Amino acid sequence: MASSGDGAALILSLPDDVLALISAHLRPRDLLALSAASRRLRDALSAADKAWLAQCRRLLPSPPHLLAWRAAAGGSALAVCRFLHSAAPLLGALWAHQNPELGNLVAAVPGFLSVVAARAIPQELSPRLRWAPVFELLADAQGRPAILFLHGHQPGELFPARLSSLQPHANVLFLEAQIAAASSSHQLFPRLAFSDRRRLLDSLVAACRVTLPPDLVAAPLLARSDEDLPVLAARREAMLRLHREAAGGMLRAPEIEGLLLEAKAKKKAAPLSPTDGGERIRLRRSLSAVAGYVRNGLRQMVTRSVSANSRTQQYVDTKHLPLSDFLHAGESVGLSLRGARMRLSTYRAWPSMHDNRFALYKLTVQPPVPGREYAGLWGGTFGWPPGRPEDDCRPRKALFFLLLSYEEDSQGKPLLIATKVLEGTHYVVHPNGSSMFVARMGEPSTEAFPWQNVDVERVFPGDGIANGYGFRYPGSKPGSLFVLQDGQLAFVWKETGAVLTLQRLNLEELMKKGERVPALQPVPNFAYLTKSYSNVFTGFPGSSASPR
């Protein structure tokens, strides 16, 4: 024991391997608290590379090419650990928006000392999963997740932004405009009218675009093998340089005001055809009139029993902030991503979402544990025998992604709920977020599988979705969930004999082996807010199908 009584001598005398073994059973904040005990401990732990590598493996059990990450971070495992710890709310998470109805699923996976958020494109079953990048979050020199880029339609074009904040338990990601040196900008931006928010984001995107060097345009975003590491490192260095030269995408407020005025003038000067303009305006006005009438009637009904003081406070708080007031709150403005924790209501694992916020909502993915073995992300197709990616048969089968989660019924018995998060059809058949089936896992069944020569382990009764689109919560018809010996699940509708077969997915591995396709324009690419029942994400051949 050291004479100073801080125990530093004993800890400093431990071999690096022993210190790394101890570190593997601690949390990052425990090591940080230990380093704060004395200057000697701080200096020693800052240089304890193996201890921080152990923390990295604890934060991410299978970090791809961790040593290459450390080299890219200047040889500092502490910087890598800081990044993994700070970006933990994003890594491995699934994010979604309800529009369009056939799926808007975004997965956040490890890139190269970065987080890559990519959207799974609605598609047919094929050997290669199609995906499109949404944004990338990179670590800075100290390992802080501060360097952000939006992706758009052109592969070489990037749109610099900043991460304004990321709460430890964030469940909503907001794309916003941030005022420099204004700590309340995240409170001001939501107060803008929706049209002003859209115009502002579009103007910022138009003004802050940067382009990768030509030799890096086709570089991968994910490390598929060790051969990709040099080009990934070069791409990261180029992105850091572009972000620095663009000042993080921050632009002078007067410049943005000029762009907004210019865009408004162009919109007024643009001619409207009688079919595309007049009919659309008349329809919009008629719908707005009906909506206004219903809204005013509901408002009167709701507020009739409320006192005058509470009514006044309610509508003063919801008054929109003028866009000019927002821009005058600081000298410069730029794109930002904010991860916040909000109270969200859910219906069978699907959160309620706003249609007027550029936001992605976190899906709660339950881990498979004893008694809840089937929780997690599954993919499948309709029809028997089940579709296989290598099959070259026509017509191809639509690929469905389902999120399986457990709940309890009113009697405390377990239910397995399969929530649809992606549908590979051309036109939506089932609403996004609807329950494809619900199985009662506490009631074993003796129902026989409709086809022969199939090994079945267990059977559970349940109900499967019965109606197509037309209302938020479709009806259901009886069916059975079969657990097959090869690890697959099959839900069979009793009345029609239709079968939905599923197998567990590893989305990160599918993306590494998959095919990157061009995305939408940057702002709609983040969260497509316009309600649509068709595939808006890509127009490539084979991107959609209809289930048999």
Coordinates of C-alpha atoms in Angstrom, one line a residue, residues 13-449:
S13 CA 2.1 -2.8 -9.7
L14 CA -0.4 -5.1 -11.4
P15 CA 0.6 -6.5 -14.8
D16 CA -1.3 -5.2 -17.8
D17 CA -2.9 -8.5 -18.4
V18 CA -4.2 -8.7 -14.8
L19 CA -5.5 -5.2 -15.0
A20 CA -7.3 -6.0 -18.3
L21 CA -8.9 -9.0 -16.7
I22 CA -10.1 -6.9 -13.8
S23 CA -11.3 -4.2 -16.2
A24 CA -13.5 -6.7 -18.1
H25 CA -15.7 -7.0 -14.9
L26 CA -16.0 -3.2 -14.4
R27 CA -18.0 -0.5 -16.1
P28 CA -16.3 2.4 -17.9
R29 CA -17.5 4.8 -15.3
D30 CA -15.9 2.6 -12.6
L31 CA -12.5 3.0 -14.3
L32 CA -13.1 6.7 -14.7
A33 CA -13.9 7.0 -11.0
L34 CA -10.8 5.1 -10.2
S35 CA -8.7 7.4 -12.4
A36 CA -10.1 10.4 -10.5
A37 CA -8.7 9.1 -7.2
S38 CA -5.2 10.5 -7.8
R39 CA -3.0 12.0 -10.6
R40 CA -0.8 8.9 -10.7
L41 CA -3.9 6.6 -11.2
R42 CA -5.2 9.0 -13.9
D43 CA -1.9 8.9 -15.8
A44 CA -1.5 5.2 -15.4
L45 CA -5.1 4.2 -16.4
S46 CA -5.0 6.6 -19.4
A47 CA -2.1 4.6 -20.7
A48 CA -3.5 1.2 -19.8
D49 CA -4.3 0.2 -23.3
K50 CA -5.3 -3.4 -22.5
A51 CA -7.7 -2.3 -19.8
W52 CA -9.6 -0.1 -22.2
L53 CA -9.5 -2.7 -24.9
A54 CA -11.3 -5.0 -22.4
Q55 CA -13.9 -2.3 -21.9
C56 CA -14.4 -2.1 -25.7
R57 CA -15.0 -5.8 -25.9
R58 CA -17.4 -5.5 -23.1
L59 CA -19.4 -2.7 -24.7
L60 CA -19.4 -4.4 -28.1
P61 CA -19.0 -8.2 -27.7
S62 CA -17.9 -8.7 -31.3
P63 CA -16.3 -5.4 -32.4
P64 CA -15.2 -5.8 -36.0
H65 CA -11.5 -5.1 -36.5
L66 CA -11.1 -3.4 -33.1
L67 CA -7.3 -3.1 -33.4
A68 CA -7.8 -1.2 -36.7
W69 CA -10.2 1.1 -34.9
R70 CA -7.6 1.8 -32.3
A71 CA -5.0 2.6 -35.0
A72 CA -7.5 5.1 -36.6
A73 CA -7.9 6.7 -33.1
G74 CA -4.2 7.5 -32.9
G75 CA -3.4 4.3 -31.0
S76 CA -5.7 5.2 -28.1
A77 CA -8.0 2.4 -26.9
L78 CA -9.4 4.9 -24.4
A79 CA -10.7 7.0 -27.4
V80 CA -12.4 3.9 -28.9
C81 CA -14.0 3.1 -25.5
R82 CA -15.2 6.6 -25.1
F83 CA -16.9 6.4 -28.6
L84 CA -18.5 3.1 -27.9
H85 CA -19.8 4.2 -24.5
S86 CA -21.2 7.4 -25.9
A87 CA -22.7 5.9 -29.0
A88 CA -24.2 2.9 -27.1
P89 CA -27.8 4.2 -27.4
L90 CA -27.5 3.9 -31.2
L91 CA -25.4 0.8 -31.7
G92 CA -27.3 -2.4 -32.5
A93 CA -30.7 -0.6 -32.3
L94 CA -33.5 -0.6 -34.7
W95 CA -35.3 2.6 -35.6
A96 CA -38.4 3.1 -37.6
H97 CA -41.1 5.5 -38.9
Q98 CA -44.6 4.5 -39.8
N99 CA -44.6 6.1 -43.2
P100 CA -44.7 4.6 -45.8
E101 CA -46.9 1.8 -44.5
L102 CA -44.8 -1.0 -46.1
G103 CA -41.8 -0.3 -43.9
N104 CA -39.2 2.4 -42.9
L105 CA -36.8 0.3 -40.9
V106 CA -33.3 1.8 -40.1
A107 CA -30.6 -0.3 -38.4
A108 CA -27.6 1.3 -36.6
V109 CA -24.5 -0.9 -37.0
P110 CA -20.8 -0.5 -36.3
G111 CA -18.9 1.0 -39.3
F112 CA -15.2 1.9 -39.1
L113 CA -14.8 3.8 -35.8
S114 CA -18.3 5.0 -36.6
V115 CA -22.0 4.2 -36.5
V116 CA -23.7 3.6 -39.9
A117 CA -27.4 3.9 -39.9
A118 CA -28.9 2.2 -43.0
R119 CA -32.4 1.5 -44.2
A120 CA -33.5 -2.0 -45.3
I121 CA -35.2 -1.5 -48.6
P122 CA -38.6 -3.2 -49.2
Q123 CA -37.7 -6.0 -51.6
E124 CA -38.2 -9.5 -52.8
L125 CA -36.3 -12.4 -51.3
S126 CA -32.9 -12.6 -52.9
P127 CA -29.3 -13.6 -52.1
R128 CA -28.3 -10.0 -51.3
L129 CA -30.2 -7.7 -49.0
R130 CA -30.7 -4.2 -50.5
W131 CA -30.0 -1.3 -48.2
A132 CA -29.4 2.4 -48.4
P133 CA -27.4 4.6 -46.0
V134 CA -29.2 7.2 -43.9
F135 CA -26.5 8.9 -41.8
E136 CA -23.0 8.2 -40.3
L137 CA -21.7 9.2 -36.9
L138 CA -17.9 9.3 -36.6
A139 CA -15.6 9.7 -33.6
D140 CA -13.5 12.8 -33.3
A141 CA -9.9 12.8 -32.2
Q142 CA -10.9 12.3 -28.5
G143 CA -13.4 9.6 -29.3
R144 CA -16.5 11.7 -28.9
P145 CA -19.3 10.9 -31.3
A146 CA -19.5 14.4 -32.8
I147 CA -18.9 14.1 -36.5
L148 CA -22.2 13.5 -38.4
F149 CA -23.0 13.2 -42.1
L150 CA -26.4 12.7 -43.8
H151 CA -26.5 10.6 -46.9
G152 CA -28.5 11.5 -50.0
H153 CA -29.2 10.2 -53.5
Q154 CA -25.7 10.5 -55.0
P155 CA -23.2 8.0 -53.4
G156 CA -20.3 10.6 -53.3
E157 CA -22.3 13.4 -51.8
L158 CA -22.4 14.0 -48.0
F159 CA -24.1 16.6 -45.9
P160 CA -22.2 17.6 -42.8
A161 CA -24.0 18.0 -39.5
R162 CA -23.5 17.8 -35.8
L163 CA -24.7 15.6 -32.9
S164 CA -26.2 18.1 -30.6
S165 CA -27.0 15.6 -27.8
L166 CA -27.5 11.9 -27.3
Q167 CA -29.2 10.8 -24.0
P168 CA -28.1 7.5 -22.6
H169 CA -31.6 6.0 -23.0
A170 CA -32.7 7.9 -26.1
N171 CA -35.7 6.4 -27.9
V172 CA -36.3 9.2 -30.5
L173 CA -33.8 10.6 -33.0
F174 CA -34.7 14.1 -34.2
L175 CA -33.3 15.8 -37.4
E176 CA -33.3 19.5 -36.6
A177 CA -31.6 22.8 -37.3
Q178 CA -29.2 24.0 -34.6
I179 CA -28.3 27.6 -33.8
A180 CA -24.6 28.1 -32.8
A181 CA -24.1 29.1 -29.2
A182 CA -27.8 28.8 -28.4
S183 CA -28.4 26.1 -25.8
S184 CA -32.1 26.3 -26.3
S185 CA -32.1 25.7 -30.1
H186 CA -33.5 22.2 -29.6
Q187 CA -36.5 23.8 -27.8
L188 CA -37.0 26.5 -30.5
F189 CA -36.9 24.4 -33.6
P190 CA -40.0 22.3 -32.7
R191 CA -41.9 25.5 -32.3
L192 CA -41.6 26.4 -35.9
A193 CA -44.4 25.6 -38.3
F194 CA -44.0 22.3 -40.1
S195 CA -43.6 24.1 -43.5
D196 CA -40.9 26.3 -42.0
R197 CA -39.0 23.4 -40.5
R198 CA -39.1 21.6 -43.9
R199 CA -38.0 24.7 -45.8
L200 CA -35.2 25.4 -43.4
L201 CA -33.8 21.8 -43.5
D202 CA -34.0 21.8 -47.3
S203 CA -32.1 25.1 -47.5
L204 CA -29.4 23.9 -45.1
V205 CA -29.0 20.7 -47.1
A206 CA -28.7 22.6 -50.4
A207 CA -26.0 24.9 -49.0
C208 CA -23.8 22.4 -47.0
R209 CA -23.2 19.6 -49.5
V210 CA -19.7 18.2 -49.8
T211 CA -18.3 15.5 -52.1
L212 CA -15.9 12.6 -51.4
P213 CA -12.7 12.3 -53.5
P214 CA -13.4 10.3 -56.7
D215 CA -11.3 7.4 -55.7
L216 CA -13.4 7.0 -52.5
V217 CA -16.9 7.4 -53.9
A218 CA -17.3 3.6 -54.3
A219 CA -15.6 2.8 -51.0
P220 CA -17.6 0.5 -48.7
L221 CA -19.2 1.7 -45.5
L222 CA -18.8 -1.5 -43.6
A223 CA -15.8 -3.8 -43.3
R224 CA -16.5 -7.0 -45.1
S225 CA -12.9 -8.3 -44.7
D226 CA -9.5 -7.1 -43.7
E227 CA -8.9 -6.0 -47.3
D228 CA -11.4 -3.2 -46.8
L229 CA -9.6 -1.7 -43.8
P230 CA -7.1 0.6 -45.7
V231 CA -9.8 2.1 -47.9
L232 CA -12.1 2.5 -44.9
A233 CA -9.4 4.4 -43.0
A234 CA -8.7 6.6 -46.0
R235 CA -12.4 7.3 -46.3
R236 CA -12.7 8.2 -42.7
E237 CA -9.8 10.7 -42.9
A238 CA -11.4 12.3 -45.9
M239 CA -14.7 12.7 -44.2
L240 CA -13.0 14.2 -41.1
R241 CA -11.3 16.7 -43.4
L242 CA -14.5 17.6 -45.3
H243 CA -16.4 18.1 -42.0
R244 CA -13.6 20.4 -40.7
E245 CA -13.4 22.4 -43.9
A246 CA -17.2 22.8 -43.9
A247 CA -17.2 24.0 -40.3
G248 CA -19.5 21.1 -39.4
G249 CA -22.1 22.4 -41.9
M250 CA -22.7 25.6 -40.0
L251 CA -23.8 28.5 -42.2
R252 CA -24.3 32.2 -41.6
A253 CA -27.9 33.0 -40.8
P254 CA -28.2 35.8 -43.4
E255 CA -27.0 33.3 -46.1
I256 CA -29.8 30.9 -45.1
E257 CA -32.3 33.7 -45.2
G258 CA -31.3 34.6 -48.7
L259 CA -31.7 30.9 -49.8
L260 CA -35.1 30.8 -48.2
L261 CA -36.2 33.9 -50.1
E262 CA -34.8 32.6 -53.3
A263 CA -36.6 29.3 -53.0
K264 CA -39.8 31.0 -52.2
A265 CA -39.5 33.2 -55.3
K266 CA -38.8 30.2 -57.5
K267 CA -41.9 28.4 -56.1
K268 CA -44.1 31.4 -56.9
A269 CA -42.7 31.7 -60.4
A270 CA -43.1 28.0 -61.2
P271 CA -46.0 27.5 -63.6
L272 CA -48.7 25.1 -62.6
S273 CA -50.4 22.8 -65.2
P274 CA -54.2 22.6 -64.9
T275 CA -54.1 18.9 -64.0
D276 CA -51.1 19.0 -61.7
G277 CA -51.8 22.3 -60.1
G278 CA -55.4 23.4 -60.3
E279 CA -57.0 20.1 -59.5
R280 CA -54.5 19.5 -56.6
I281 CA -55.1 22.9 -55.1
R282 CA -58.9 22.5 -55.3
L283 CA -58.7 19.1 -53.7
R284 CA -56.4 20.3 -51.0
R285 CA -58.6 23.3 -50.3
S286 CA -61.7 21.1 -50.1
L287 CA -60.0 18.6 -47.8
S288 CA -58.6 21.5 -45.7
A289 CA -62.1 22.9 -45.4
V290 CA -63.5 19.6 -44.2
A291 CA -60.6 19.0 -41.8
G292 CA -60.9 22.5 -40.4
Y293 CA -64.6 22.1 -39.8
V294 CA -64.1 18.8 -38.0
R295 CA -61.1 20.2 -36.1
N296 CA -63.1 23.2 -34.9
G297 CA -66.0 21.1 -33.9
L298 CA -63.8 18.8 -31.9
R299 CA -62.0 21.7 -30.3
Q300 CA -65.3 23.2 -29.1
M301 CA -66.4 19.8 -27.7
V302 CA -63.1 19.3 -25.9
T303 CA -62.7 22.8 -24.6
R304 CA -66.3 23.4 -23.6
S305 CA -65.8 22.1 -20.0
V306 CA -62.3 23.8 -19.6
S307 CA -61.9 27.1 -17.8
A308 CA -60.9 30.2 -19.7
N309 CA -57.5 30.4 -18.0
S310 CA -56.5 26.9 -19.0
R311 CA -57.7 27.4 -22.5
T312 CA -55.6 30.5 -22.9
Q313 CA -52.5 28.8 -21.6
Q314 CA -53.1 25.8 -23.9
Y315 CA -53.2 27.8 -27.1
V316 CA -50.5 30.3 -26.2
D317 CA -48.0 27.4 -25.7
T318 CA -48.8 25.9 -29.2
K319 CA -48.3 29.2 -31.1
H320 CA -45.7 28.8 -33.9
L321 CA -42.4 30.7 -33.7
P322 CA -41.7 32.9 -36.7
L323 CA -38.8 31.5 -38.8
S324 CA -37.1 34.9 -38.7
D325 CA -37.0 34.9 -34.9
F326 CA -35.4 31.5 -35.0
L327 CA -32.7 32.6 -37.4
H328 CA -31.9 35.8 -35.4
A329 CA -31.3 33.7 -32.3
G330 CA -27.6 33.2 -33.4
E331 CA -25.1 34.1 -36.0
S332 CA -25.0 30.7 -37.7
V333 CA -27.2 27.6 -38.1
G334 CA -26.7 24.1 -39.3
L335 CA -28.1 20.6 -39.3
S336 CA -28.1 18.5 -36.1
L337 CA -29.1 15.2 -34.8
R338 CA -30.6 15.0 -31.3
G339 CA -31.3 11.7 -29.4
A340 CA -33.9 12.3 -26.7
R341 CA -35.8 10.2 -24.2
M342 CA -39.5 10.6 -24.5
R343 CA -42.6 9.0 -23.0
L344 CA -44.0 7.0 -25.9
S345 CA -47.3 5.0 -26.0
T346 CA -47.0 1.7 -27.8
Y347 CA -49.5 -0.8 -29.2
R348 CA -48.0 -4.3 -29.3
A349 CA -44.4 -3.2 -29.6
W350 CA -45.1 -0.4 -32.1
P351 CA -44.7 3.2 -30.8
S352 CA -47.1 6.0 -31.6
M353 CA -45.3 8.4 -34.0
H354 CA -45.8 12.0 -35.0
D355 CA -46.4 12.8 -38.7
N356 CA -44.9 16.3 -38.4
R357 CA -41.5 15.6 -36.8
F358 CA -38.4 14.5 -38.7
A359 CA -37.8 11.7 -36.3
L360 CA -37.0 8.0 -36.1
Y361 CA -38.4 6.0 -33.2
K362 CA -36.5 3.2 -31.4
L363 CA -38.1 -0.2 -31.5
T364 CA -37.8 -2.3 -28.4
V365 CA -36.0 -5.5 -29.4
Q366 CA -36.4 -8.1 -26.6
P367 CA -33.4 -10.4 -26.2
P368 CA -34.1 -14.1 -26.5
V369 CA -33.9 -15.7 -23.0
P370 CA -35.1 -18.9 -21.5
G371 CA -38.9 -18.9 -21.5
R372 CA -38.8 -16.2 -24.3
E373 CA -36.7 -18.0 -26.8
Y374 CA -38.3 -16.5 -29.9
A375 CA -37.9 -12.8 -29.2
G376 CA -36.0 -10.7 -31.7
L377 CA -36.0 -9.8 -35.4
W378 CA -37.2 -12.5 -37.9
G379 CA -37.6 -12.5 -41.7
G380 CA -39.8 -14.7 -43.8
T381 CA -42.1 -15.2 -46.8
F382 CA -45.6 -16.4 -47.5
G383 CA -46.1 -19.8 -49.0
W384 CA -44.9 -23.4 -48.6
P385 CA -42.2 -24.5 -49.1
P386 CA -40.5 -21.5 -47.6
G387 CA -38.6 -19.1 -49.9
R388 CA -34.9 -19.5 -50.2
P389 CA -32.6 -16.6 -51.2
E390 CA -30.7 -18.7 -53.7
D391 CA -33.8 -19.9 -55.6
D392 CA -34.1 -18.3 -59.0
C393 CA -37.8 -19.1 -59.4
R394 CA -40.5 -16.7 -60.6
P395 CA -42.5 -15.0 -59.2
R396 CA -40.2 -14.2 -56.4
K397 CA -41.6 -14.0 -52.9
A398 CA -42.0 -10.8 -50.9
L399 CA -39.6 -10.5 -47.9
F400 CA -41.2 -9.6 -44.6
F401 CA -39.4 -8.5 -41.5
L402 CA -41.2 -9.2 -38.2
L403 CA -40.3 -8.1 -34.7
L404 CA -41.3 -10.8 -32.3
S405 CA -41.9 -9.8 -28.7
Y406 CA -43.6 -11.1 -25.6
E407 CA -46.4 -9.6 -23.6
E408 CA -48.9 -11.0 -21.1
D409 CA -52.7 -11.2 -21.5
S410 CA -55.2 -10.2 -18.9
Q411 CA -54.7 -13.5 -17.1
G412 CA -50.9 -13.2 -17.0
K413 CA -50.3 -15.8 -19.7
P414 CA -47.5 -15.1 -22.2
L415 CA -48.3 -13.9 -25.7
L416 CA -45.9 -13.9 -28.7
I417 CA -46.6 -10.9 -30.9
A418 CA -45.2 -10.7 -34.4
T419 CA -45.2 -7.0 -35.4
K420 CA -44.6 -6.2 -39.1
V421 CA -41.7 -3.7 -39.6
L422 CA -41.0 -4.3 -43.3
E423 CA -43.0 -5.6 -46.3
G424 CA -41.5 -6.4 -49.7
T425 CA -44.6 -5.8 -51.7
H426 CA -45.0 -3.1 -54.4
Y427 CA -48.2 -1.8 -52.7
V428 CA -48.9 -2.3 -49.0
V429 CA -51.1 -5.2 -48.0
H430 CA -50.7 -5.0 -44.2
P431 CA -50.3 -1.7 -42.3
N432 CA -46.9 -0.9 -40.9
G433 CA -46.8 -1.8 -37.2
S434 CA -49.7 -4.3 -37.4
S435 CA -49.6 -7.6 -35.7
M436 CA -49.2 -10.3 -38.3
F437 CA -50.0 -13.0 -35.7
V438 CA -50.4 -13.4 -31.9
A439 CA -49.6 -16.8 -30.4
R440 CA -50.7 -17.9 -27.0
M441 CA -47.5 -19.5 -25.7
G442 CA -49.0 -20.8 -22.5
E443 CA -51.4 -23.1 -24.3
P444 CA -49.7 -26.0 -26.2
S445 CA -51.7 -27.3 -29.1
T446 CA -52.0 -30.7 -30.8
E447 CA -52.8 -29.2 -34.3
A448 CA -51.1 -31.1 -37.1
F449 CA -48.9 -29.4 -39.7

